[in-house]
């Protein structure tokens, strides 16, 4: 009896975390089921999926590399979600900022002192991200347009813009594949782990996580933004300038996503070669949803996503399973986490049991 | 350069490109009237296009293919409905996830069935025929436009009329509008709100599935990964800016189709394709902004009229009072 009560108390207290964990585990189990049914040699494919990401420094490195841009996009999404908006511009500005940074470093100012250069470029990425991140936010507050539709349409435009820059402004004609000129060494971020492409970007990502957490939970504007997200009408009547802070939050969110693109390109690539979005924006949305919009949990969520993504990548390369099953798994996890009624019956039962026990205790 | 044949070609390509958008708009309109936003349009297009191609390819029957497309659309719609209605997940989040679900799931499906990751070109599937209308095709200019289109293009306009009739002239349509306006009031008079919501999702899935079927079994003859290019979202925008009016929604869809066609024409004029391809997306955003400005102006007008009315009434009352007083 005592033990069960303890469990109930624990369950109610940590309900949100348990629920998220269960959703993630269900998603992971579904991914295993997919592999099992698709692959001709399921056990081998599953073991590759589960364990190969930890096999060797290069693989672990590729997980960390993957974490860098999606952490930034996730933090950006946390900012958007803090004011209660699903501004999905992150995907587009991530792409465009990467393209613009590559263009600036290869064609506009190729000669610049080493340490200053990446700083200038990252700031440029942030400015581009912030500038474009504002557009859907502004249209939404000013004209009441559907922010999801506008930001998705804007994503198509931004990605086409990035591809345009690559093809007509900075394409290296001496290469047979489509790629920009080489990004100068002075612009690139320092490599941290030899044998991998892990750069100082991961440190910046953790710094950004701490900064966003501090901003949202320890400063006045951050509090005001979270208030807007929780209850915009209440925030308005408390005297908060809702329009200003909602737009500001989304500008910061866009800036973070733009920084992510800049840091990704400067840390990992020697040329800009993307011709289509690599989906960091949706990844960022997913980890922000798993983290419930709290920046403190972003690194954990990003690590999990990097793990299944890299696992799927290896599976896609070495076995007969297409890596796109991971998109399906990601979507299922997002929907389960977002589903308010998922497991709410269990919580209800626990609460009732606790209440009954307390009543019995009080009567006795 | 601009001659009759050129104009005819342009109008025909407008209609062809508008067809899937019209279907999406109609589908989005149904769910809009039910007070839901079916954000999964893009996913429904992809899924229904694929299931249609697969079924028609394996069975050799275009009708079964159409049924397959319906099934694909309805499945995605029902999952959407289940997530929104039964387990109360956020509508936007669900829709975005469903689209990703469809884009990954379709690739998985054709990999399992056809061992190909990119497209279904290896599978010989059927296409809906073009329809040559006997006498109309002989009319000089209009004949070439009105006749010889894909049957699904004709059906799109028929469906628009049917949808209008369904929403505004039938019992179920009335119920759909009722739960969209005020679900509690609708429930209080004995309407099963959740059942009607599910119905609306199913209809919305069927409409969008026709668009998907057109894309893979009319416009093209195969399915390719991520081939829809935001058409579902453009449809949702058209529905958004129609404000629930089927006619305006259809016109908006045709307009967006025209910007698509214009983009293709401009590409042949040696403009950079990447820039020109932005055109439909710009048009969508501008359309949403434009309609909101127009609505705001209309609202202001109504408010001003109402205010004037109140003022006139007050003045009349005051005059009456003065008259009463002088009479006394």
PDB file of N, CA, C and O in Angstrom, chain A residues 34 38 86 88 139 142-143 145-146 148-150 152-153 156-157 160-161 163-164 167-168 282 285 289 320 322 324-325 327-328 331 334-335 338-341, chain B residues 39 83 87-90 92-93 96-98 100-101 103-105 107-108 111 117 229-230 233 237 240 272 274-275 277-278 281-282 285 288-289 292-293:
ATOM      1  N   UNK A  34       9.329  -0.967 -37.600  1.00  0.00           N
ATOM      2  CA  UNK A  34       9.470  -0.656 -39.023  1.00  0.00           C
ATOM      3  C   UNK A  34      10.655  -1.408 -39.615  1.00  0.00           C
ATOM      4  O   UNK A  34      10.545  -2.071 -40.642  1.00  0.00           O
ATOM      5  N   UNK A  38      10.637  -4.158 -42.635  1.00  0.00           N
ATOM      6  CA  UNK A  38      11.153  -3.781 -43.951  1.00  0.00           C
ATOM      7  C   UNK A  38      12.376  -4.598 -44.317  1.00  0.00           C
ATOM      8  O   UNK A  38      12.527  -5.058 -45.439  1.00  0.00           O
ATOM      9  N   UNK A  86       3.490  29.199 -33.657  1.00  0.00           N
ATOM     10  CA  UNK A  86       4.189  28.156 -34.404  1.00  0.00           C
ATOM     11  C   UNK A  86       4.811  28.763 -35.648  1.00  0.00           C
ATOM     12  O   UNK A  86       4.388  28.496 -36.761  1.00  0.00           O
ATOM     13  N   UNK A  88       7.333  28.673 -38.231  1.00  0.00           N
ATOM     14  CA  UNK A  88       8.228  27.616 -38.704  1.00  0.00           C
ATOM     15  C   UNK A  88       9.305  28.145 -39.647  1.00  0.00           C
ATOM     16  O   UNK A  88       9.867  27.406 -40.438  1.00  0.00           O
ATOM     17  N   UNK A 139       3.390  39.877 -40.015  1.00  0.00           N
ATOM     18  CA  UNK A 139       2.155  39.698 -40.786  1.00  0.00           C
ATOM     19  C   UNK A 139       1.062  39.122 -39.893  1.00  0.00           C
ATOM     20  O   UNK A 139      -0.111  39.457 -40.032  1.00  0.00           O
ATOM     21  N   UNK A 142      -0.083  41.968 -37.442  1.00  0.00           N
ATOM     22  CA  UNK A 142      -0.682  43.120 -38.117  1.00  0.00           C
ATOM     23  C   UNK A 142      -1.915  42.714 -38.935  1.00  0.00           C
ATOM     24  O   UNK A 142      -2.915  43.405 -38.940  1.00  0.00           O
ATOM     25  N   UNK A 143      -1.811  41.585 -39.646  1.00  0.00           N
ATOM     26  CA  UNK A 143      -2.891  41.238 -40.575  1.00  0.00           C
ATOM     27  C   UNK A 143      -3.635  39.968 -40.204  1.00  0.00           C
ATOM     28  O   UNK A 143      -4.477  39.497 -40.947  1.00  0.00           O
ATOM     29  N   UNK A 145      -2.781  36.915 -40.390  1.00  0.00           N
ATOM     30  CA  UNK A 145      -2.623  35.799 -41.323  1.00  0.00           C
ATOM     31  C   UNK A 145      -2.196  34.563 -40.544  1.00  0.00           C
ATOM     32  O   UNK A 145      -1.597  34.664 -39.479  1.00  0.00           O
ATOM     33  N   UNK A 146      -2.502  33.400 -41.112  1.00  0.00           N
ATOM     34  CA  UNK A 146      -2.144  32.139 -40.459  1.00  0.00           C
ATOM     35  C   UNK A 146      -0.620  31.976 -40.469  1.00  0.00           C
ATOM     36  O   UNK A 146      -0.001  31.868 -41.519  1.00  0.00           O
ATOM     37  N   UNK A 148       1.420  29.612 -39.588  1.00  0.00           N
ATOM     38  CA  UNK A 148       2.006  28.361 -40.083  1.00  0.00           C
ATOM     39  C   UNK A 148       2.092  28.406 -41.609  1.00  0.00           C
ATOM     40  O   UNK A 148       3.135  28.120 -42.205  1.00  0.00           O
ATOM     41  N   UNK A 149       0.984  28.813 -42.243  1.00  0.00           N
ATOM     42  CA  UNK A 149       0.970  28.851 -43.703  1.00  0.00           C
ATOM     43  C   UNK A 149       1.982  29.863 -44.220  1.00  0.00           C
ATOM     44  O   UNK A 149       2.791  29.570 -45.098  1.00  0.00           O
ATOM     45  N   UNK A 150       1.974  31.070 -43.630  1.00  0.00           N
ATOM     46  CA  UNK A 150       2.885  32.107 -44.125  1.00  0.00           C
ATOM     47  C   UNK A 150       4.331  31.676 -43.943  1.00  0.00           C
ATOM     48  O   UNK A 150       5.160  31.825 -44.846  1.00  0.00           O
ATOM     49  N   UNK A 152       5.560  28.688 -43.755  1.00  0.00           N
ATOM     50  CA  UNK A 152       5.931  27.597 -44.664  1.00  0.00           C
ATOM     51  C   UNK A 152       6.122  28.106 -46.090  1.00  0.00           C
ATOM     52  O   UNK A 152       7.054  27.714 -46.790  1.00  0.00           O
ATOM     53  N   UNK A 153       5.233  29.018 -46.512  1.00  0.00           N
ATOM     54  CA  UNK A 153       5.399  29.609 -47.843  1.00  0.00           C
ATOM     55  C   UNK A 153       6.720  30.370 -47.908  1.00  0.00           C
ATOM     56  O   UNK A 153       7.476  30.284 -48.878  1.00  0.00           O
ATOM     57  N   UNK A 156       9.716  28.151 -48.511  1.00  0.00           N
ATOM     58  CA  UNK A 156       9.982  27.812 -49.911  1.00  0.00           C
ATOM     59  C   UNK A 156      10.752  28.938 -50.579  1.00  0.00           C
ATOM     60  O   UNK A 156      11.707  28.717 -51.325  1.00  0.00           O
ATOM     61  N   UNK A 157      10.322  30.176 -50.310  1.00  0.00           N
ATOM     62  CA  UNK A 157      10.974  31.328 -50.950  1.00  0.00           C
ATOM     63  C   UNK A 157      12.431  31.421 -50.509  1.00  0.00           C
ATOM     64  O   UNK A 157      13.341  31.584 -51.324  1.00  0.00           O
ATOM     65  N   UNK A 160      14.580  28.647 -52.026  1.00  0.00           N
ATOM     66  CA  UNK A 160      14.867  28.940 -53.438  1.00  0.00           C
ATOM     67  C   UNK A 160      15.888  30.067 -53.548  1.00  0.00           C
ATOM     68  O   UNK A 160      16.779  30.039 -54.406  1.00  0.00           O
ATOM     69  N   UNK A 161      15.792  31.052 -52.638  1.00  0.00           N
ATOM     70  CA  UNK A 161      16.751  32.145 -52.635  1.00  0.00           C
ATOM     71  C   UNK A 161      18.160  31.649 -52.368  1.00  0.00           C
ATOM     72  O   UNK A 161      19.119  32.058 -53.031  1.00  0.00           O
ATOM     73  N   UNK A 163      19.320  28.610 -52.890  1.00  0.00           N
ATOM     74  CA  UNK A 163      19.786  27.840 -54.051  1.00  0.00           C
ATOM     75  C   UNK A 163      20.202  28.784 -55.172  1.00  0.00           C
ATOM     76  O   UNK A 163      21.210  28.572 -55.848  1.00  0.00           O
ATOM     77  N   UNK A 164      19.431  29.869 -55.324  1.00  0.00           N
ATOM     78  CA  UNK A 164      19.763  30.865 -56.351  1.00  0.00           C
ATOM     79  C   UNK A 164      21.152  31.448 -56.096  1.00  0.00           C
ATOM     80  O   UNK A 164      21.973  31.569 -57.012  1.00  0.00           O
ATOM     81  N   UNK A 167      23.756  28.912 -57.087  1.00  0.00           N
ATOM     82  CA  UNK A 167      23.920  28.617 -58.512  1.00  0.00           C
ATOM     83  C   UNK A 167      24.477  29.786 -59.298  1.00  0.00           C
ATOM     84  O   UNK A 167      25.241  29.596 -60.236  1.00  0.00           O
ATOM     85  N   UNK A 168      24.099  31.021 -58.938  1.00  0.00           N
ATOM     86  CA  UNK A 168      24.448  32.129 -59.812  1.00  0.00           C
ATOM     87  C   UNK A 168      25.441  33.107 -59.208  1.00  0.00           C
ATOM     88  O   UNK A 168      25.983  33.943 -59.906  1.00  0.00           O
ATOM     89  N   UNK A 282      12.324  21.383 -39.007  1.00  0.00           N
ATOM     90  CA  UNK A 282      11.356  20.464 -38.414  1.00  0.00           C
ATOM     91  C   UNK A 282      11.992  19.709 -37.254  1.00  0.00           C
ATOM     92  O   UNK A 282      11.343  19.461 -36.240  1.00  0.00           O
ATOM     93  N   UNK A 285      11.784  21.939 -34.379  1.00  0.00           N
ATOM     94  CA  UNK A 285      10.434  21.973 -33.819  1.00  0.00           C
ATOM     95  C   UNK A 285      10.188  20.747 -32.966  1.00  0.00           C
ATOM     96  O   UNK A 285       9.643  20.818 -31.873  1.00  0.00           O
ATOM     97  N   UNK A 289       9.334  20.627 -29.006  1.00  0.00           N
ATOM     98  CA  UNK A 289       8.091  20.043 -28.497  1.00  0.00           C
ATOM     99  C   UNK A 289       8.400  19.015 -27.411  1.00  0.00           C
ATOM    100  O   UNK A 289       7.761  18.978 -26.360  1.00  0.00           O
ATOM    101  N   UNK A 320      19.244  -2.485 -46.320  1.00  0.00           N
ATOM    102  CA  UNK A 320      18.244  -2.260 -47.352  1.00  0.00           C
ATOM    103  C   UNK A 320      17.065  -1.430 -46.862  1.00  0.00           C
ATOM    104  O   UNK A 320      16.039  -1.401 -47.501  1.00  0.00           O
ATOM    105  N   UNK A 322      15.232   2.132 -46.123  1.00  0.00           N
ATOM    106  CA  UNK A 322      15.369   3.556 -46.445  1.00  0.00           C
ATOM    107  C   UNK A 322      15.327   4.394 -45.177  1.00  0.00           C
ATOM    108  O   UNK A 322      14.544   4.112 -44.273  1.00  0.00           O
ATOM    109  N   UNK A 324      14.129   7.153 -44.541  1.00  0.00           N
ATOM    110  CA  UNK A 324      12.975   8.034 -44.349  1.00  0.00           C
ATOM    111  C   UNK A 324      12.002   7.560 -43.289  1.00  0.00           C
ATOM    112  O   UNK A 324      11.125   8.300 -42.883  1.00  0.00           O
ATOM    113  N   UNK A 325      12.173   6.284 -42.826  1.00  0.00           N
ATOM    114  CA  UNK A 325      11.268   5.825 -41.774  1.00  0.00           C
ATOM    115  C   UNK A 325      11.403   6.704 -40.540  1.00  0.00           C
ATOM    116  O   UNK A 325      10.491   6.815 -39.739  1.00  0.00           O
ATOM    117  N   UNK A 327      11.464   9.903 -40.382  1.00  0.00           N
ATOM    118  CA  UNK A 327      10.490  10.995 -40.424  1.00  0.00           C
ATOM    119  C   UNK A 327       9.168  10.564 -39.821  1.00  0.00           C
ATOM    120  O   UNK A 327       8.529  11.303 -39.078  1.00  0.00           O
ATOM    121  N   UNK A 328       8.768   9.330 -40.165  1.00  0.00           N
ATOM    122  CA  UNK A 328       7.505   8.811 -39.645  1.00  0.00           C
ATOM    123  C   UNK A 328       7.589   8.701 -38.127  1.00  0.00           C
ATOM    124  O   UNK A 328       6.680   9.115 -37.403  1.00  0.00           O
ATOM    125  N   UNK A 331       7.398  12.051 -36.476  1.00  0.00           N
ATOM    126  CA  UNK A 331       6.042  12.611 -36.463  1.00  0.00           C
ATOM    127  C   UNK A 331       5.203  11.957 -35.385  1.00  0.00           C
ATOM    128  O   UNK A 331       4.438  12.631 -34.696  1.00  0.00           O
ATOM    129  N   UNK A 334       6.138  13.398 -32.017  1.00  0.00           N
ATOM    130  CA  UNK A 334       5.607  14.756 -31.829  1.00  0.00           C
ATOM    131  C   UNK A 334       4.121  14.701 -31.506  1.00  0.00           C
ATOM    132  O   UNK A 334       3.634  15.362 -30.589  1.00  0.00           O
ATOM    133  N   UNK A 335       3.386  13.867 -32.262  1.00  0.00           N
ATOM    134  CA  UNK A 335       1.938  13.835 -32.039  1.00  0.00           C
ATOM    135  C   UNK A 335       1.607  13.270 -30.661  1.00  0.00           C
ATOM    136  O   UNK A 335       0.705  13.757 -29.987  1.00  0.00           O
ATOM    137  N   UNK A 338       2.329  15.861 -28.120  1.00  0.00           N
ATOM    138  CA  UNK A 338       1.377  16.969 -28.200  1.00  0.00           C
ATOM    139  C   UNK A 338      -0.020  16.557 -27.753  1.00  0.00           C
ATOM    140  O   UNK A 338      -0.832  17.407 -27.431  1.00  0.00           O
ATOM    141  N   UNK A 339      -0.281  15.233 -27.742  1.00  0.00           N
ATOM    142  CA  UNK A 339      -1.633  14.777 -27.435  1.00  0.00           C
ATOM    143  C   UNK A 339      -1.930  14.967 -25.958  1.00  0.00           C
ATOM    144  O   UNK A 339      -1.336  14.313 -25.107  1.00  0.00           O
ATOM    145  N   UNK A 340      -2.851  15.886 -25.681  1.00  0.00           N
ATOM    146  CA  UNK A 340      -3.132  16.237 -24.291  1.00  0.00           C
ATOM    147  C   UNK A 340      -3.727  15.052 -23.538  1.00  0.00           C
ATOM    148  O   UNK A 340      -3.409  14.800 -22.376  1.00  0.00           O
ATOM    149  N   UNK A 341      -4.578  14.294 -24.222  1.00  0.00           N
ATOM    150  CA  UNK A 341      -5.297  13.237 -23.511  1.00  0.00           C
ATOM    151  C   UNK A 341      -4.495  11.950 -23.405  1.00  0.00           C
ATOM    152  O   UNK A 341      -4.952  10.996 -22.789  1.00  0.00           O
TER     153      UNK A 341
ATOM    154  N   UNK B  39      -4.677  20.851 -41.503  1.00  0.00           N
ATOM    155  CA  UNK B  39      -3.354  21.271 -41.966  1.00  0.00           C
ATOM    156  C   UNK B  39      -2.647  20.164 -42.738  1.00  0.00           C
ATOM    157  O   UNK B  39      -1.567  20.354 -43.257  1.00  0.00           O
ATOM    158  N   UNK B  83      -6.468  12.471 -33.770  1.00  0.00           N
ATOM    159  CA  UNK B  83      -5.543  13.219 -32.915  1.00  0.00           C
ATOM    160  C   UNK B  83      -6.208  14.493 -32.381  1.00  0.00           C
ATOM    161  O   UNK B  83      -6.039  14.850 -31.228  1.00  0.00           O
ATOM    162  N   UNK B  87      -7.904  12.758 -28.869  1.00  0.00           N
ATOM    163  CA  UNK B  87      -6.880  12.959 -27.846  1.00  0.00           C
ATOM    164  C   UNK B  87      -6.344  14.382 -27.795  1.00  0.00           C
ATOM    165  O   UNK B  87      -5.294  14.631 -27.215  1.00  0.00           O
ATOM    166  N   UNK B  88      -7.121  15.322 -28.366  1.00  0.00           N
ATOM    167  CA  UNK B  88      -6.891  16.750 -28.106  1.00  0.00           C
ATOM    168  C   UNK B  88      -5.474  17.241 -28.363  1.00  0.00           C
ATOM    169  O   UNK B  88      -4.945  18.031 -27.591  1.00  0.00           O
ATOM    170  N   UNK B  89      -4.847  16.759 -29.418  1.00  0.00           N
ATOM    171  CA  UNK B  89      -3.520  17.283 -29.734  1.00  0.00           C
ATOM    172  C   UNK B  89      -3.674  18.608 -30.454  1.00  0.00           C
ATOM    173  O   UNK B  89      -4.714  18.876 -31.053  1.00  0.00           O
ATOM    174  N   UNK B  90      -2.650  19.427 -30.394  1.00  0.00           N
ATOM    175  CA  UNK B  90      -2.691  20.736 -31.047  1.00  0.00           C
ATOM    176  C   UNK B  90      -2.856  20.570 -32.556  1.00  0.00           C
ATOM    177  O   UNK B  90      -2.160  19.786 -33.191  1.00  0.00           O
ATOM    178  N   UNK B  92      -2.256  22.566 -35.189  1.00  0.00           N
ATOM    179  CA  UNK B  92      -1.153  22.963 -36.061  1.00  0.00           C
ATOM    180  C   UNK B  92      -0.031  21.920 -36.004  1.00  0.00           C
ATOM    181  O   UNK B  92       0.456  21.444 -37.026  1.00  0.00           O
ATOM    182  N   UNK B  93       0.329  21.562 -34.772  1.00  0.00           N
ATOM    183  CA  UNK B  93       1.420  20.621 -34.565  1.00  0.00           C
ATOM    184  C   UNK B  93       1.124  19.294 -35.241  1.00  0.00           C
ATOM    185  O   UNK B  93       1.964  18.698 -35.916  1.00  0.00           O
ATOM    186  N   UNK B  96       1.395  19.595 -39.092  1.00  0.00           N
ATOM    187  CA  UNK B  96       2.784  19.607 -39.554  1.00  0.00           C
ATOM    188  C   UNK B  96       3.372  18.206 -39.444  1.00  0.00           C
ATOM    189  O   UNK B  96       4.043  17.713 -40.358  1.00  0.00           O
ATOM    190  N   UNK B  97       3.081  17.529 -38.336  1.00  0.00           N
ATOM    191  CA  UNK B  97       3.619  16.179 -38.170  1.00  0.00           C
ATOM    192  C   UNK B  97       3.025  15.218 -39.189  1.00  0.00           C
ATOM    193  O   UNK B  97       3.733  14.363 -39.722  1.00  0.00           O
ATOM    194  N   UNK B  98       1.725  15.381 -39.450  1.00  0.00           N
ATOM    195  CA  UNK B  98       1.092  14.471 -40.413  1.00  0.00           C
ATOM    196  C   UNK B  98       1.733  14.621 -41.789  1.00  0.00           C
ATOM    197  O   UNK B  98       1.907  13.645 -42.508  1.00  0.00           O
ATOM    198  N   UNK B 100       4.814  15.447 -42.431  1.00  0.00           N
ATOM    199  CA  UNK B 100       6.097  14.749 -42.409  1.00  0.00           C
ATOM    200  C   UNK B 100       5.886  13.244 -42.392  1.00  0.00           C
ATOM    201  O   UNK B 100       6.630  12.495 -43.023  1.00  0.00           O
ATOM    202  N   UNK B 101       4.872  12.830 -41.647  1.00  0.00           N
ATOM    203  CA  UNK B 101       4.512  11.411 -41.585  1.00  0.00           C
ATOM    204  C   UNK B 101       4.249  10.895 -42.999  1.00  0.00           C
ATOM    205  O   UNK B 101       4.761   9.857 -43.412  1.00  0.00           O
ATOM    206  N   UNK B 103       5.215  12.269 -45.825  1.00  0.00           N
ATOM    207  CA  UNK B 103       6.350  12.336 -46.749  1.00  0.00           C
ATOM    208  C   UNK B 103       7.336  11.202 -46.478  1.00  0.00           C
ATOM    209  O   UNK B 103       7.896  10.626 -47.408  1.00  0.00           O
ATOM    210  N   UNK B 104       7.504  10.810 -45.199  1.00  0.00           N
ATOM    211  CA  UNK B 104       8.361   9.650 -44.915  1.00  0.00           C
ATOM    212  C   UNK B 104       7.661   8.343 -45.213  1.00  0.00           C
ATOM    213  O   UNK B 104       8.244   7.417 -45.773  1.00  0.00           O
ATOM    214  N   UNK B 105       6.375   8.275 -44.834  1.00  0.00           N
ATOM    215  CA  UNK B 105       5.634   7.030 -44.984  1.00  0.00           C
ATOM    216  C   UNK B 105       5.471   6.617 -46.430  1.00  0.00           C
ATOM    217  O   UNK B 105       5.594   5.427 -46.770  1.00  0.00           O
ATOM    218  N   UNK B 107       7.485   7.271 -48.911  1.00  0.00           N
ATOM    219  CA  UNK B 107       8.761   6.769 -49.430  1.00  0.00           C
ATOM    220  C   UNK B 107       8.994   5.344 -48.930  1.00  0.00           C
ATOM    221  O   UNK B 107       9.425   4.461 -49.687  1.00  0.00           O
ATOM    222  N   UNK B 108       8.666   5.113 -47.653  1.00  0.00           N
ATOM    223  CA  UNK B 108       8.808   3.759 -47.103  1.00  0.00           C
ATOM    224  C   UNK B 108       7.952   2.770 -47.876  1.00  0.00           C
ATOM    225  O   UNK B 108       8.387   1.671 -48.218  1.00  0.00           O
ATOM    226  N   UNK B 111       9.207   1.928 -51.227  1.00  0.00           N
ATOM    227  CA  UNK B 111      10.419   1.123 -51.123  1.00  0.00           C
ATOM    228  C   UNK B 111      10.063  -0.334 -50.877  1.00  0.00           C
ATOM    229  O   UNK B 111      10.604  -1.238 -51.498  1.00  0.00           O
ATOM    230  N   UNK B 117      13.251   4.291 -54.217  1.00  0.00           N
ATOM    231  CA  UNK B 117      13.038   5.304 -53.182  1.00  0.00           C
ATOM    232  C   UNK B 117      12.498   6.622 -53.740  1.00  0.00           C
ATOM    233  O   UNK B 117      12.020   7.448 -53.009  1.00  0.00           O
ATOM    234  N   UNK B 229       5.104  20.183 -53.563  1.00  0.00           N
ATOM    235  CA  UNK B 229       5.632  21.552 -53.526  1.00  0.00           C
ATOM    236  C   UNK B 229       4.732  22.575 -52.855  1.00  0.00           C
ATOM    237  O   UNK B 229       4.561  23.675 -53.357  1.00  0.00           O
ATOM    238  N   UNK B 230       4.124  22.206 -51.735  1.00  0.00           N
ATOM    239  CA  UNK B 230       3.333  23.185 -50.997  1.00  0.00           C
ATOM    240  C   UNK B 230       1.951  23.432 -51.545  1.00  0.00           C
ATOM    241  O   UNK B 230       1.278  24.363 -51.123  1.00  0.00           O
ATOM    242  N   UNK B 233      -0.723  23.595 -48.918  1.00  0.00           N
ATOM    243  CA  UNK B 233      -0.756  24.822 -48.122  1.00  0.00           C
ATOM    244  C   UNK B 233      -1.352  25.972 -48.924  1.00  0.00           C
ATOM    245  O   UNK B 233      -2.045  26.824 -48.368  1.00  0.00           O
ATOM    246  N   UNK B 237      -4.482  28.265 -47.911  1.00  0.00           N
ATOM    247  CA  UNK B 237      -4.508  29.734 -47.968  1.00  0.00           C
ATOM    248  C   UNK B 237      -5.706  30.230 -48.756  1.00  0.00           C
ATOM    249  O   UNK B 237      -6.361  31.188 -48.356  1.00  0.00           O
ATOM    250  N   UNK B 240      -8.585  29.984 -46.625  1.00  0.00           N
ATOM    251  CA  UNK B 240      -8.503  31.010 -45.592  1.00  0.00           C
ATOM    252  C   UNK B 240      -8.986  32.341 -46.110  1.00  0.00           C
ATOM    253  O   UNK B 240      -9.749  33.037 -45.453  1.00  0.00           O
ATOM    254  N   UNK B 272      15.580  33.400 -64.452  1.00  0.00           N
ATOM    255  CA  UNK B 272      16.140  32.336 -63.624  1.00  0.00           C
ATOM    256  C   UNK B 272      15.018  31.526 -62.960  1.00  0.00           C
ATOM    257  O   UNK B 272      14.167  32.094 -62.273  1.00  0.00           O
ATOM    258  N   UNK B 274      14.855  29.641 -60.400  1.00  0.00           N
ATOM    259  CA  UNK B 274      14.736  29.682 -58.933  1.00  0.00           C
ATOM    260  C   UNK B 274      13.932  30.903 -58.488  1.00  0.00           C
ATOM    261  O   UNK B 274      13.146  30.822 -57.554  1.00  0.00           O
ATOM    262  N   UNK B 275      14.164  32.043 -59.178  1.00  0.00           N
ATOM    263  CA  UNK B 275      13.438  33.249 -58.801  1.00  0.00           C
ATOM    264  C   UNK B 275      11.979  33.140 -59.199  1.00  0.00           C
ATOM    265  O   UNK B 275      11.076  33.516 -58.459  1.00  0.00           O
ATOM    266  N   UNK B 277      10.187  30.509 -59.617  1.00  0.00           N
ATOM    267  CA  UNK B 277       9.417  29.530 -58.830  1.00  0.00           C
ATOM    268  C   UNK B 277       8.916  30.107 -57.509  1.00  0.00           C
ATOM    269  O   UNK B 277       8.042  29.539 -56.869  1.00  0.00           O
ATOM    270  N   UNK B 278       9.516  31.222 -57.075  1.00  0.00           N
ATOM    271  CA  UNK B 278       9.039  31.839 -55.835  1.00  0.00           C
ATOM    272  C   UNK B 278       7.655  32.454 -56.006  1.00  0.00           C
ATOM    273  O   UNK B 278       6.956  32.697 -55.033  1.00  0.00           O
ATOM    274  N   UNK B 281       4.428  31.295 -54.220  1.00  0.00           N
ATOM    275  CA  UNK B 281       4.482  31.447 -52.763  1.00  0.00           C
ATOM    276  C   UNK B 281       4.317  32.903 -52.374  1.00  0.00           C
ATOM    277  O   UNK B 281       3.607  33.228 -51.420  1.00  0.00           O
ATOM    278  N   UNK B 282       4.969  33.803 -53.134  1.00  0.00           N
ATOM    279  CA  UNK B 282       4.758  35.230 -52.895  1.00  0.00           C
ATOM    280  C   UNK B 282       3.288  35.579 -53.057  1.00  0.00           C
ATOM    281  O   UNK B 282       2.710  36.295 -52.235  1.00  0.00           O
ATOM    282  N   UNK B 285       1.264  34.576 -50.009  1.00  0.00           N
ATOM    283  CA  UNK B 285       1.427  35.461 -48.847  1.00  0.00           C
ATOM    284  C   UNK B 285       0.723  36.791 -49.113  1.00  0.00           C
ATOM    285  O   UNK B 285      -0.035  37.289 -48.269  1.00  0.00           O
ATOM    286  N   UNK B 288      -3.018  36.489 -48.797  1.00  0.00           N
ATOM    287  CA  UNK B 288      -3.490  36.456 -47.415  1.00  0.00           C
ATOM    288  C   UNK B 288      -3.486  37.852 -46.802  1.00  0.00           C
ATOM    289  O   UNK B 288      -4.430  38.245 -46.115  1.00  0.00           O
ATOM    290  N   UNK B 289      -2.406  38.604 -47.087  1.00  0.00           N
ATOM    291  CA  UNK B 289      -2.322  39.957 -46.530  1.00  0.00           C
ATOM    292  C   UNK B 289      -3.403  40.838 -47.139  1.00  0.00           C
ATOM    293  O   UNK B 289      -4.120  41.557 -46.430  1.00  0.00           O
ATOM    294  N   UNK B 292      -6.836  40.308 -45.834  1.00  0.00           N
ATOM    295  CA  UNK B 292      -7.005  40.780 -44.468  1.00  0.00           C
ATOM    296  C   UNK B 292      -7.185  42.301 -44.447  1.00  0.00           C
ATOM    297  O   UNK B 292      -8.006  42.824 -43.694  1.00  0.00           O
ATOM    298  N   UNK B 293      -6.441  43.002 -45.323  1.00  0.00           N
ATOM    299  CA  UNK B 293      -6.619  44.455 -45.411  1.00  0.00           C
ATOM    300  C   UNK B 293      -8.045  44.774 -45.840  1.00  0.00           C
ATOM    301  O   UNK B 293      -8.722  45.622 -45.251  1.00  0.00           O
TER     302      UNK B 293
END
